[in-house]
CSV table of C-alpha atoms in Angstrom, one decimal:
chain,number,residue,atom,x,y,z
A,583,UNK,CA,-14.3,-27.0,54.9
A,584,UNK,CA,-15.5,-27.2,51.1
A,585,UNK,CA,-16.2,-30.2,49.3
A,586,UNK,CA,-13.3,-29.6,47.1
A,587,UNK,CA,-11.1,-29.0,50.4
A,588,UNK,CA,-11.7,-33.1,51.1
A,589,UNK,CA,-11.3,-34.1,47.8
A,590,UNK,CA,-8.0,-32.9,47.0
A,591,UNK,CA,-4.5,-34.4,48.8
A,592,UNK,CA,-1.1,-32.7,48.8
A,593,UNK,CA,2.0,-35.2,48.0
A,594,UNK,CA,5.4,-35.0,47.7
A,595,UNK,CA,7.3,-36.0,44.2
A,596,UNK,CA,10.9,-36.5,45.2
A,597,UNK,CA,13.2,-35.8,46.0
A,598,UNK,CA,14.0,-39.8,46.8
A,599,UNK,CA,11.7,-40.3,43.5
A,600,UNK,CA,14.1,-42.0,40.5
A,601,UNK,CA,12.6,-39.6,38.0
A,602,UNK,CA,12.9,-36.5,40.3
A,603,UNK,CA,16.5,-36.2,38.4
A,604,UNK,CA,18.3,-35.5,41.1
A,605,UNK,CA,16.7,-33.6,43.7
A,606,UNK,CA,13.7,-32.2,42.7
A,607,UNK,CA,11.1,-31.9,45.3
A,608,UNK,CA,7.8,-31.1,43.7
A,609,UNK,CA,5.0,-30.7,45.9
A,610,UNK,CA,2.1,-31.5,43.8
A,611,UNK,CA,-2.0,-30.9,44.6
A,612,UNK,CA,-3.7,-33.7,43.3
A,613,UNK,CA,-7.7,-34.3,42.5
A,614,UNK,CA,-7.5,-38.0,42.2
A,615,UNK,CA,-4.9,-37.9,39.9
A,616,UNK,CA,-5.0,-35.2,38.4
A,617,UNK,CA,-2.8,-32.6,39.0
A,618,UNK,CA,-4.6,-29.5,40.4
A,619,UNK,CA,-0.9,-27.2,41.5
A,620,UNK,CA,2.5,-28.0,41.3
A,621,UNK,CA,5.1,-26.4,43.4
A,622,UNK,CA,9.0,-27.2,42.8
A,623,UNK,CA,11.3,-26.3,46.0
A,624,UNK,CA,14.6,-26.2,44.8
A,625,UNK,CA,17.9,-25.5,47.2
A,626,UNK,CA,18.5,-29.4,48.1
A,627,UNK,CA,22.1,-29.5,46.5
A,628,UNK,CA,23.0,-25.5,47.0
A,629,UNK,CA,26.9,-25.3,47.0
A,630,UNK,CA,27.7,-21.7,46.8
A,631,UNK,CA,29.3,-22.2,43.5
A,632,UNK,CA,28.4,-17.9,42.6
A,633,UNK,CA,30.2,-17.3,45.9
A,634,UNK,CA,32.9,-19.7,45.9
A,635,UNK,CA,33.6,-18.4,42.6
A,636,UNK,CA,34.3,-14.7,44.3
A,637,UNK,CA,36.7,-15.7,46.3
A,638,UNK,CA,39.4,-17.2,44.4
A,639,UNK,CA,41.4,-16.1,41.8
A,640,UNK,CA,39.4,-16.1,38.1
A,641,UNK,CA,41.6,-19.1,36.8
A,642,UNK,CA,41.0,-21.2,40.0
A,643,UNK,CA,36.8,-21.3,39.3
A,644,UNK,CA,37.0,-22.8,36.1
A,645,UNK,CA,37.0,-26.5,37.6
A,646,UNK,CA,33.6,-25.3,39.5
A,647,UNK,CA,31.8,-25.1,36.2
A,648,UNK,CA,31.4,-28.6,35.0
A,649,UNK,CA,30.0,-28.9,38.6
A,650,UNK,CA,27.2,-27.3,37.7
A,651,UNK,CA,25.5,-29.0,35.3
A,652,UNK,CA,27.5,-32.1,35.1
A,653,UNK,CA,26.1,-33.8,31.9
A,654,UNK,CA,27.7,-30.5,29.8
A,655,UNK,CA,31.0,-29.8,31.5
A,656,UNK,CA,32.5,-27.7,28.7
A,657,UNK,CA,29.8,-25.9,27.5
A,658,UNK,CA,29.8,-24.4,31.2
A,659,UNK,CA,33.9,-23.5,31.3
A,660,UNK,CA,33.0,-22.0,28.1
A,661,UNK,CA,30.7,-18.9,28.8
A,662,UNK,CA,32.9,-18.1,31.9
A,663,UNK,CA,36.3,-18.2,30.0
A,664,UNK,CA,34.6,-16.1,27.2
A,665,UNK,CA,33.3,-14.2,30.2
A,666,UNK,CA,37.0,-13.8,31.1
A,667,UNK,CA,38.5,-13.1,28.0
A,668,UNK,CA,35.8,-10.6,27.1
A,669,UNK,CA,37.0,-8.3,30.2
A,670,UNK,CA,40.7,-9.2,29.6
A,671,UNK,CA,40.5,-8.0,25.7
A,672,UNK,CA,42.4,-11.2,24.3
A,673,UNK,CA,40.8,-14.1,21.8
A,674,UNK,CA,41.9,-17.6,21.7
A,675,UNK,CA,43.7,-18.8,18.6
A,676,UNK,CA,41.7,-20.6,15.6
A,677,UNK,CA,42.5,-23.9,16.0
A,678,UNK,CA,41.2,-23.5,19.5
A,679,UNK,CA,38.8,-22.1,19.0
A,680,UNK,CA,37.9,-25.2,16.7
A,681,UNK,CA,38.9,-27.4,19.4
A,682,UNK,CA,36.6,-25.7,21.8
A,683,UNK,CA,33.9,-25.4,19.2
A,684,UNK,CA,34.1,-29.0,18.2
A,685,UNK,CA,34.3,-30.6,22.0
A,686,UNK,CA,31.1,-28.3,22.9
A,687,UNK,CA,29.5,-30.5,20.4
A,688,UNK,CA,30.6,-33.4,21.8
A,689,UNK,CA,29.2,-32.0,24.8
A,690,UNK,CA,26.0,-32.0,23.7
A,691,UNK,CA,26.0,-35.2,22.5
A,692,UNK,CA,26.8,-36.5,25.7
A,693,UNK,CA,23.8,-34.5,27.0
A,694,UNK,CA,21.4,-35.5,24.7
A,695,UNK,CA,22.8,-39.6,25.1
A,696,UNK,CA,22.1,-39.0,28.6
A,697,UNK,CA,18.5,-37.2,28.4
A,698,UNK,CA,17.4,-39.6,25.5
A,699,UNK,CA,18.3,-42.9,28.2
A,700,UNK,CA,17.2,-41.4,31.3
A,701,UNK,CA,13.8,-40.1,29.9
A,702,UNK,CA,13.0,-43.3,28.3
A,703,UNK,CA,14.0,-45.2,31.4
A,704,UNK,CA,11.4,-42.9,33.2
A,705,UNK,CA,8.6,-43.7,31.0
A,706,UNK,CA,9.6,-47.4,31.2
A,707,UNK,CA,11.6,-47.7,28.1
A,708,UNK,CA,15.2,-49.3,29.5
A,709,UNK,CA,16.6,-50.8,26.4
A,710,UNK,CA,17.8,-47.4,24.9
A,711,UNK,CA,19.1,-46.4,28.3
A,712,UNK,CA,21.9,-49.1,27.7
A,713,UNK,CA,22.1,-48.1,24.1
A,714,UNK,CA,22.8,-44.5,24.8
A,715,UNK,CA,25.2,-45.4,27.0
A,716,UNK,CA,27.6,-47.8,24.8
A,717,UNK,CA,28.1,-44.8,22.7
A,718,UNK,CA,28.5,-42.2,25.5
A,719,UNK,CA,31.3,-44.1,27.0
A,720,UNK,CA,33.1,-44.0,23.7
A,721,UNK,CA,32.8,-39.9,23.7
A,722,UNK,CA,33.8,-40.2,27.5
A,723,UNK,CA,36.7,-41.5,26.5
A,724,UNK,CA,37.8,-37.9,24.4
A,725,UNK,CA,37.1,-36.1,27.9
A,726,UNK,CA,39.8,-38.4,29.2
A,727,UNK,CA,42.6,-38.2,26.4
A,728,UNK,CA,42.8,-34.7,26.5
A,729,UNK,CA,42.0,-33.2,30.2
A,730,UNK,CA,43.1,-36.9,32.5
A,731,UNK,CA,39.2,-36.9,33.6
A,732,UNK,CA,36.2,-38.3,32.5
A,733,UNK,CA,33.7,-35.7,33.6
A,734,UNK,CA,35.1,-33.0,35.3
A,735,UNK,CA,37.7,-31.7,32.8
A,736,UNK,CA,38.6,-27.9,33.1
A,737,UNK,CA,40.1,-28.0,29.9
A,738,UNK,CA,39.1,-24.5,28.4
A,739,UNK,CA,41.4,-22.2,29.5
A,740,UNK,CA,41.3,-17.8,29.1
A,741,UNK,CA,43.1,-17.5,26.0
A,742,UNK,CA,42.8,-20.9,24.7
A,743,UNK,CA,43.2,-24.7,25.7
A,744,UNK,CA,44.8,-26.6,28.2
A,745,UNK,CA,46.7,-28.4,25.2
A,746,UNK,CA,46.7,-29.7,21.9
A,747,UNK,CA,44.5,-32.5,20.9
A,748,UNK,CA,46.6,-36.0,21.9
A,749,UNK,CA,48.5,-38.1,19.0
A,750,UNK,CA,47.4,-41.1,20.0
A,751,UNK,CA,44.0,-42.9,21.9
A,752,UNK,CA,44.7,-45.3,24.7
A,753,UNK,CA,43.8,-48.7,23.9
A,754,UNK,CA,41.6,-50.8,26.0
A,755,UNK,CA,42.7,-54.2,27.8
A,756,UNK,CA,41.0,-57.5,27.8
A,757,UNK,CA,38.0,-57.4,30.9
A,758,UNK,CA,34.8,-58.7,31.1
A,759,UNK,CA,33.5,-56.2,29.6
A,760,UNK,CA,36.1,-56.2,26.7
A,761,UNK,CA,37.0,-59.2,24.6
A,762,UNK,CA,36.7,-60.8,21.5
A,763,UNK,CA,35.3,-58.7,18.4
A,764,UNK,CA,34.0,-56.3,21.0
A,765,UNK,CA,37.7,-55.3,22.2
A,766,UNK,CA,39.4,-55.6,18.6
A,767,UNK,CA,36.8,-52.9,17.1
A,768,UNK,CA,37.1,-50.7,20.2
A,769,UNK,CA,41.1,-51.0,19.4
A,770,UNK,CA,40.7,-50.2,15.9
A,771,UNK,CA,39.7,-47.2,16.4
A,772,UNK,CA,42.1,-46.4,19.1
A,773,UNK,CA,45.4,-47.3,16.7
A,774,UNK,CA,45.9,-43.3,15.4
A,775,UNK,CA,45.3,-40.0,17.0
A,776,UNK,CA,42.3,-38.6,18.6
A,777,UNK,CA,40.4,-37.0,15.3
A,778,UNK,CA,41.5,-40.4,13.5
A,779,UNK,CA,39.5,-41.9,16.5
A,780,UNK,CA,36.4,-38.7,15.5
A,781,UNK,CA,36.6,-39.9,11.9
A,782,UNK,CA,35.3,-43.3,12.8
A,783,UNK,CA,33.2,-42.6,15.8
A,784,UNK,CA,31.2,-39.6,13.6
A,785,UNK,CA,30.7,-41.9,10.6
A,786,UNK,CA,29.5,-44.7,12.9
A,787,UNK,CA,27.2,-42.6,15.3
A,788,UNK,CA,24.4,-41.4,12.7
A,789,UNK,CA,23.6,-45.2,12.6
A,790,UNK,CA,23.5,-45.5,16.0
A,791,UNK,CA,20.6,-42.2,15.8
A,792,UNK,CA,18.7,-44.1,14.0
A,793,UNK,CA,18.9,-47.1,16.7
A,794,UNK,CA,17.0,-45.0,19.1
A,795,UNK,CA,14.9,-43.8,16.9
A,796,UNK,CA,13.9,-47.5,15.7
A,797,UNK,CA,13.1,-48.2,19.4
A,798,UNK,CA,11.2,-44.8,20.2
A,799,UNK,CA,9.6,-42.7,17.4
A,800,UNK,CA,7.4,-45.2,16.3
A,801,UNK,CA,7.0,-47.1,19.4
A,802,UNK,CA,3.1,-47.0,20.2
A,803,UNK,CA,3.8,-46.4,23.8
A,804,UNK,CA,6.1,-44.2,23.8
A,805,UNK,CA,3.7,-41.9,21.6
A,806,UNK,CA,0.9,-42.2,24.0
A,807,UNK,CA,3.0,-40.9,26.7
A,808,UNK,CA,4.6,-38.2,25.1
A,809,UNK,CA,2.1,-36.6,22.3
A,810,UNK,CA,0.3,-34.1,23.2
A,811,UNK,CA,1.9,-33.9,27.1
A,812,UNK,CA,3.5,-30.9,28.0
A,813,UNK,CA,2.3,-28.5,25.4
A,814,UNK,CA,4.1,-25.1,25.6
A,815,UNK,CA,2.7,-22.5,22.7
A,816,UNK,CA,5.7,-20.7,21.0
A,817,UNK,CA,4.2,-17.2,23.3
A,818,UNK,CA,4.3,-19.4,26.5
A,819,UNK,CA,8.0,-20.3,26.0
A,820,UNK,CA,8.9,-16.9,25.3
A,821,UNK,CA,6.8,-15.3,28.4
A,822,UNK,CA,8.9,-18.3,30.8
A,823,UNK,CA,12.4,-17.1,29.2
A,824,UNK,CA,12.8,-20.7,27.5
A,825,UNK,CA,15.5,-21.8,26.0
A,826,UNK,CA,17.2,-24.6,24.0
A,827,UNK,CA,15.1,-27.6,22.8
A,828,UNK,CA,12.1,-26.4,25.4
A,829,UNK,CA,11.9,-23.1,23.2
A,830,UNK,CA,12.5,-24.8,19.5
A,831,UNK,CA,10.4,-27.6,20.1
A,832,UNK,CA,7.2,-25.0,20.4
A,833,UNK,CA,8.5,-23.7,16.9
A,834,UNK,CA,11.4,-21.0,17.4
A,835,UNK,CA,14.2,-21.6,15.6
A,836,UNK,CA,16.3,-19.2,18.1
A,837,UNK,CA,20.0,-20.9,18.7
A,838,UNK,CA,22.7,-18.6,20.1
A,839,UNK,CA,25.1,-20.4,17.8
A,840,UNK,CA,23.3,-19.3,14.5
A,841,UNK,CA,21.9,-15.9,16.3
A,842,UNK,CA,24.9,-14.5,18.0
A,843,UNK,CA,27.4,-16.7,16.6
A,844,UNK,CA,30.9,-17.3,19.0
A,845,UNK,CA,34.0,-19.7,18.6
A,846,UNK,CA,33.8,-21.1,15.2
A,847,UNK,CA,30.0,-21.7,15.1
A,848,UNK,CA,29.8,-19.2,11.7
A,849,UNK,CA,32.3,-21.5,9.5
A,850,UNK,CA,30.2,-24.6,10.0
A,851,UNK,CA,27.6,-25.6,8.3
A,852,UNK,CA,24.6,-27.0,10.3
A,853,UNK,CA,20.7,-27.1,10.5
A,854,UNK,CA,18.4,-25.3,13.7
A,855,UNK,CA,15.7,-28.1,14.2
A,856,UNK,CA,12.4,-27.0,15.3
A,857,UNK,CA,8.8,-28.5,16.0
A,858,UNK,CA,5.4,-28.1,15.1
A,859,UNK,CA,3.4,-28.9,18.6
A,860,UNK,CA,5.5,-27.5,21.9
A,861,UNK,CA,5.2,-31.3,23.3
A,862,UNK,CA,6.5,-34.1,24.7
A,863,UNK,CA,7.6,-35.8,21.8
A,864,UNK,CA,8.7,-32.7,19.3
A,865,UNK,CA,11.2,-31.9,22.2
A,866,UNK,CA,12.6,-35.4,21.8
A,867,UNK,CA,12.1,-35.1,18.0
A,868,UNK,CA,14.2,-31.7,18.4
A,869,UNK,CA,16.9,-33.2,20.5
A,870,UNK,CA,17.2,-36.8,18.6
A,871,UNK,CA,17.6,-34.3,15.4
A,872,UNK,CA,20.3,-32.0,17.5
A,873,UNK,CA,22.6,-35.1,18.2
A,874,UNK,CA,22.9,-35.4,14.1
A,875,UNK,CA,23.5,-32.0,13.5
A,876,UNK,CA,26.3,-31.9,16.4
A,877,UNK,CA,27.9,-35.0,14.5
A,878,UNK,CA,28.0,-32.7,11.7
A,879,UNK,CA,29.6,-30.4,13.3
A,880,UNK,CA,32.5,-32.6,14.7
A,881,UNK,CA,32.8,-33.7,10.9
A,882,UNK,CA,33.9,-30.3,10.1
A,883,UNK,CA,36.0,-29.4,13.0
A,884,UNK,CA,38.3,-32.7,12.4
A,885,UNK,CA,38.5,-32.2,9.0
A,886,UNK,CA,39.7,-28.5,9.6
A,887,UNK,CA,42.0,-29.3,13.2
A,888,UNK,CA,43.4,-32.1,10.4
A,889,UNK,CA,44.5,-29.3,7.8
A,890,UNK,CA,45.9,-26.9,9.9
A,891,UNK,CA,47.9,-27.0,12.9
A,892,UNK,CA,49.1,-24.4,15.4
A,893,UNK,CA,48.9,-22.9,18.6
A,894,UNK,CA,46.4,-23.6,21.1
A,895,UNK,CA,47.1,-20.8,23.7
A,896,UNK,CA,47.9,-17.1,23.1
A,897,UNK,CA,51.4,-16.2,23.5
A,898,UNK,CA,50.4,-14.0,26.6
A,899,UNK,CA,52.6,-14.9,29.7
A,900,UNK,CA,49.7,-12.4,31.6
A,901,UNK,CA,47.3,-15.5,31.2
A,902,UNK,CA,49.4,-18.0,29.7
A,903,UNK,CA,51.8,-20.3,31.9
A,904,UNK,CA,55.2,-20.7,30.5
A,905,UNK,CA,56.8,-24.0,28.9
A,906,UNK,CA,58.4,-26.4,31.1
A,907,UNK,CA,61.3,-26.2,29.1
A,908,UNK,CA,61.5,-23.2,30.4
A,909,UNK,CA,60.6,-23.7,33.5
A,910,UNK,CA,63.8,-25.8,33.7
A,911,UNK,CA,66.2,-23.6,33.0
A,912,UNK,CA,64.8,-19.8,33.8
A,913,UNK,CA,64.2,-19.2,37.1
A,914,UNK,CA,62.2,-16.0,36.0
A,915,UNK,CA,60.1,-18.6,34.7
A,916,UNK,CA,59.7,-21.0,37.1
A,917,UNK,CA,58.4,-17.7,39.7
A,918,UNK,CA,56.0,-17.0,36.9
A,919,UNK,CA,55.0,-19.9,37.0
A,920,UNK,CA,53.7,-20.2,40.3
A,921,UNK,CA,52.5,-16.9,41.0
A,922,UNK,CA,50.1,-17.7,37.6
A,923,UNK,CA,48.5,-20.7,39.5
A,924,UNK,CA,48.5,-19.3,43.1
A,925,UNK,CA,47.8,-15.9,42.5
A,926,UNK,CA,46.0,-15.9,39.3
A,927,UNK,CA,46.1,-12.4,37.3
A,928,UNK,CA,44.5,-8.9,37.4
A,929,UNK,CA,41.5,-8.4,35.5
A,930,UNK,CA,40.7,-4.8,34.1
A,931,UNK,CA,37.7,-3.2,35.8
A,932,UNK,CA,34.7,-3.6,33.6
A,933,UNK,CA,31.5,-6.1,33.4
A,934,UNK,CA,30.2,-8.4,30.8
A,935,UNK,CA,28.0,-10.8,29.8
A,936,UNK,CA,28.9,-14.3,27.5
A,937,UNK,CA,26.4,-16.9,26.9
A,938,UNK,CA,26.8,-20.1,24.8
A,939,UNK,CA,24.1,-22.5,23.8
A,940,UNK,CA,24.2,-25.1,25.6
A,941,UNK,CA,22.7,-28.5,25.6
A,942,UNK,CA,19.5,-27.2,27.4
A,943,UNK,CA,19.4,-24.0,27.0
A,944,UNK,CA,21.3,-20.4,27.2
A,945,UNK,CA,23.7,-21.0,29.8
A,946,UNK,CA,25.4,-17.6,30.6
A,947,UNK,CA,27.9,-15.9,32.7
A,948,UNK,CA,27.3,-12.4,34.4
A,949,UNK,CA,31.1,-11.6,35.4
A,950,UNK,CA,31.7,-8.2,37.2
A,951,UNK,CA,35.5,-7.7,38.0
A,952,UNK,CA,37.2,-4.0,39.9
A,953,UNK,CA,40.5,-4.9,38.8
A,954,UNK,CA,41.5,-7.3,41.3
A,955,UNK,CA,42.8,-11.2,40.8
A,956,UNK,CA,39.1,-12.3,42.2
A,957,UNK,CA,35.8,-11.6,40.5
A,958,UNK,CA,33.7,-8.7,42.1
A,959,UNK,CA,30.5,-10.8,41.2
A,960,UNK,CA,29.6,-14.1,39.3
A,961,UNK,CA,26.2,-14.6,38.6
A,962,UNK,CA,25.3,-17.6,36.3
A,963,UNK,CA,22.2,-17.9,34.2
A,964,UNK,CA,21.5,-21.2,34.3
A,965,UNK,CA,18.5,-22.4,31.4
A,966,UNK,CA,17.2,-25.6,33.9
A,967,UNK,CA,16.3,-22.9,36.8
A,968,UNK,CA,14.1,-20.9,34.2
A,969,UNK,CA,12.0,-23.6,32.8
A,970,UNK,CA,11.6,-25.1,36.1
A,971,UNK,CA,9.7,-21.9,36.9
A,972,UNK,CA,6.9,-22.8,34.1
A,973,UNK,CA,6.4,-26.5,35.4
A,974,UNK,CA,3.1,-25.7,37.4
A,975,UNK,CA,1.5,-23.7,34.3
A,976,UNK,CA,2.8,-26.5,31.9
A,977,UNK,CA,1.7,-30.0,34.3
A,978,UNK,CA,-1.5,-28.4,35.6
A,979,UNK,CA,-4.4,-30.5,34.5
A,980,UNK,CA,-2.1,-33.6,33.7
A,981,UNK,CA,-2.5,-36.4,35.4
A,982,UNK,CA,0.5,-37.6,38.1
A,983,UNK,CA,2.0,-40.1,35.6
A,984,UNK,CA,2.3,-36.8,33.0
A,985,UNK,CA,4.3,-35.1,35.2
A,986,UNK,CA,6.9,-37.8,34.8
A,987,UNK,CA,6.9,-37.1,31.3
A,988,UNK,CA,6.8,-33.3,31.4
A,989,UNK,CA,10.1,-33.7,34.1
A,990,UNK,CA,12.0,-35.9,31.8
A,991,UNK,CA,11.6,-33.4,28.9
A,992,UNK,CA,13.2,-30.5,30.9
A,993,UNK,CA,16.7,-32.2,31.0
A,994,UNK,CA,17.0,-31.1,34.3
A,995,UNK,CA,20.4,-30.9,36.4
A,996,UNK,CA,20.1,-29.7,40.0
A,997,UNK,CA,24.0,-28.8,40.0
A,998,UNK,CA,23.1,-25.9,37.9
A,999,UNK,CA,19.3,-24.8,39.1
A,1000,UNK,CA,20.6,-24.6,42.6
A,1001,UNK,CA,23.8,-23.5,41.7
């Protein structure tokens, strides 16, 4: 046995580990601390979703995709109802379209609230962690008013919506953890309709950026651990397939929403931020920047949804379930009605691909149908399962507390690497 045989150890990192994010287990080679291999091994929270998916009707696997990566529920029911509608030949309506355009946004905020807290909890920073979270609950509570759930929404539908955006916000009661001024400015809001309860969040949030920015970009600490960690060279992230804020924070300003533009993502106006060095801390730069520009974006979309109403669905009974109006006095209806949830519909022969950009990356949806009421094949590009496959060539050399870093600036979600 070699010298350098006894000197190096193999450990396991996770998948019990806090910053493992779930349930990563990476089986590192160390040298001392240094990090001489790493070796992910994935497959701890496989749940079929790709399978369970062919086996029920197309509009009953719509609910699976915010399980997959559960910090961006809509941006995943997006690409497989775009998926749907691409092989079914219909388009959503505008103001849908707007809608869906405007709560992918907010979907990304959520992300980003989430990544921003958990990575600085990981590197020992906790007071953000709470900070990100006061504002995330706020946007949770949008999720609520218009699907009934706070995570977990499946509120796109093929051809549209589930409904309209609500009239009014519910209000919050006295608790513990709501009283006094707290409780009368959470109210305020709440006293009109959902995009009067947007106007004030949006003009309040940008302040609230620069909050976590106050405690982080500066921070001497926080720069130690994250410049210069994790450098990925703009022809590294390209040969990995990376995506998102791993790809623009080497320096490519590639965004599916400004690239292959879909929903209403060519009538707004907003900014691609990129960075200069491929680490650590241009990736958080990137995503601090990203939470802006999505505010932006909301800014736009209430200020159109505001001008102009109309339908959220397309008046195709195929796809569409009828009014319960109707439901109440047309038998014909009612029938209809059921066969739409239990049976679903046909879908014409064909396959297609629809990605979106989401949160952390190109998320996609491979969707293969033969004319039956169940998908032939679903396959689901997920952006966390492709950068995880760079993390040996991107930690190698680092030393253990590195990897911690490099983890935490992957935004990893198991629900969708392991699928």
């Amino acid at each position: 046995m070699s010298a350098q045989e006894i000197r190096n150890y193999t450990m396991n990192f996770g998948p019990q580990h806090p910053a493992a994010h779930g349930v990563l287990r990476l089986v590192l080679e160390m040298d001392g601390e240094t990090v001489v291999r790493a070796d992910p091994h994935i497959g701890l929270l496989h749940r079929g979703t790709e399978k369970l998916a062919e086996s029920k009707p197309f509009n009953q696997s719509i609910g699976y995709m915010d399980r997959l990566d559960y910090v961006s529920m809509m941006c995943n029911e997006h690409a497989y109802v775009r998926a749907i509608e691409a092989l079914l030949g219909i388009e959503a309506p505008v103001r849908a379209q707007y809608i869906r355009t405007m709560f992918d946004e907010i979907t990304r905020i959520l992300n980003h609230l989430m990544w921003v807290g958990s990575n600085a909890l990981d590197l020992g920073a906790m007071a953000v962690f709470l900070y990100a979270f006061r504002e995330r609950e706020e946007l949770m509570d949008c999720y609520e008013a218009v699907s009934g759930a706070r995570m977990h929404a499946t509120y796109y539908r093929p051809g549209g919506v589930y409904r309209d955006l609500p009239g009014k916000m519910p209000q919050y009661r006295e608790s513990p953890w709501h009283k006094g001024a707290d409780l009368k400015r959470l109210n305020s809001w709440r006293e009109g309709s959902m995009l009067d309860y947007l106007d004030q969040f949006t003009a309040d949030f940008f302040k609230k950026v620069d909050e976590y920015e106050e405690l982080l970009t500066n921070n001497r600490i926080w720069k130690q651990r994250t410049v210069g960690i994790g450098v990925v060279s703009p022809e590294m992230a390209q040969q990995w397939g990376m995506t998102g804020a791993l790809l623009r924070g080497s320096g490519i300003a590639w965004d599916l929403r400004k690239k292959q533009p879909y929903a209403m993502y060519a009538d707004v106006d907003f900014d691609i931020p990129v960075g200069v060095n491929g680490d650590c801390y241009d990736r958080y730069l990137v995503r601090v920047e990203e939470m802006r520009q999505s505010n932006r974006i909301i800014q736009q979309c209430v200020k159109w949804l505001r001008a102009n109403p109309g339908p959220v669905m397309v008046d195709n009974f195929k796809v569409a379930p009828p009014k319960r109006e109707a439901m109440k006095e047309d038998m014909e209806a009612l029938i209809h009605h059921f066969k739409l949830f239990t049976e679903g519909y046909g879908v014409p022969a064909g396959e297609t691909y629809a990605a979106v950009e989401a949160p952390k990356g190109e998320f996609g949806c491979y969707l293969v149908s033969d004319g039956a009421n169940k998908p032939f094949r679903v396959h689901l590009r997920a952006p966390g399962f492709a950068h995880l496959s760079s993390m040996d060539a991107v930690v190698r050399g680092h030393m253990l507390a590195d990897a911690v870093a490099v983890i935490g600036t992957y935004d990893l979600v198991f629900g969708e690497v392991d699928r």
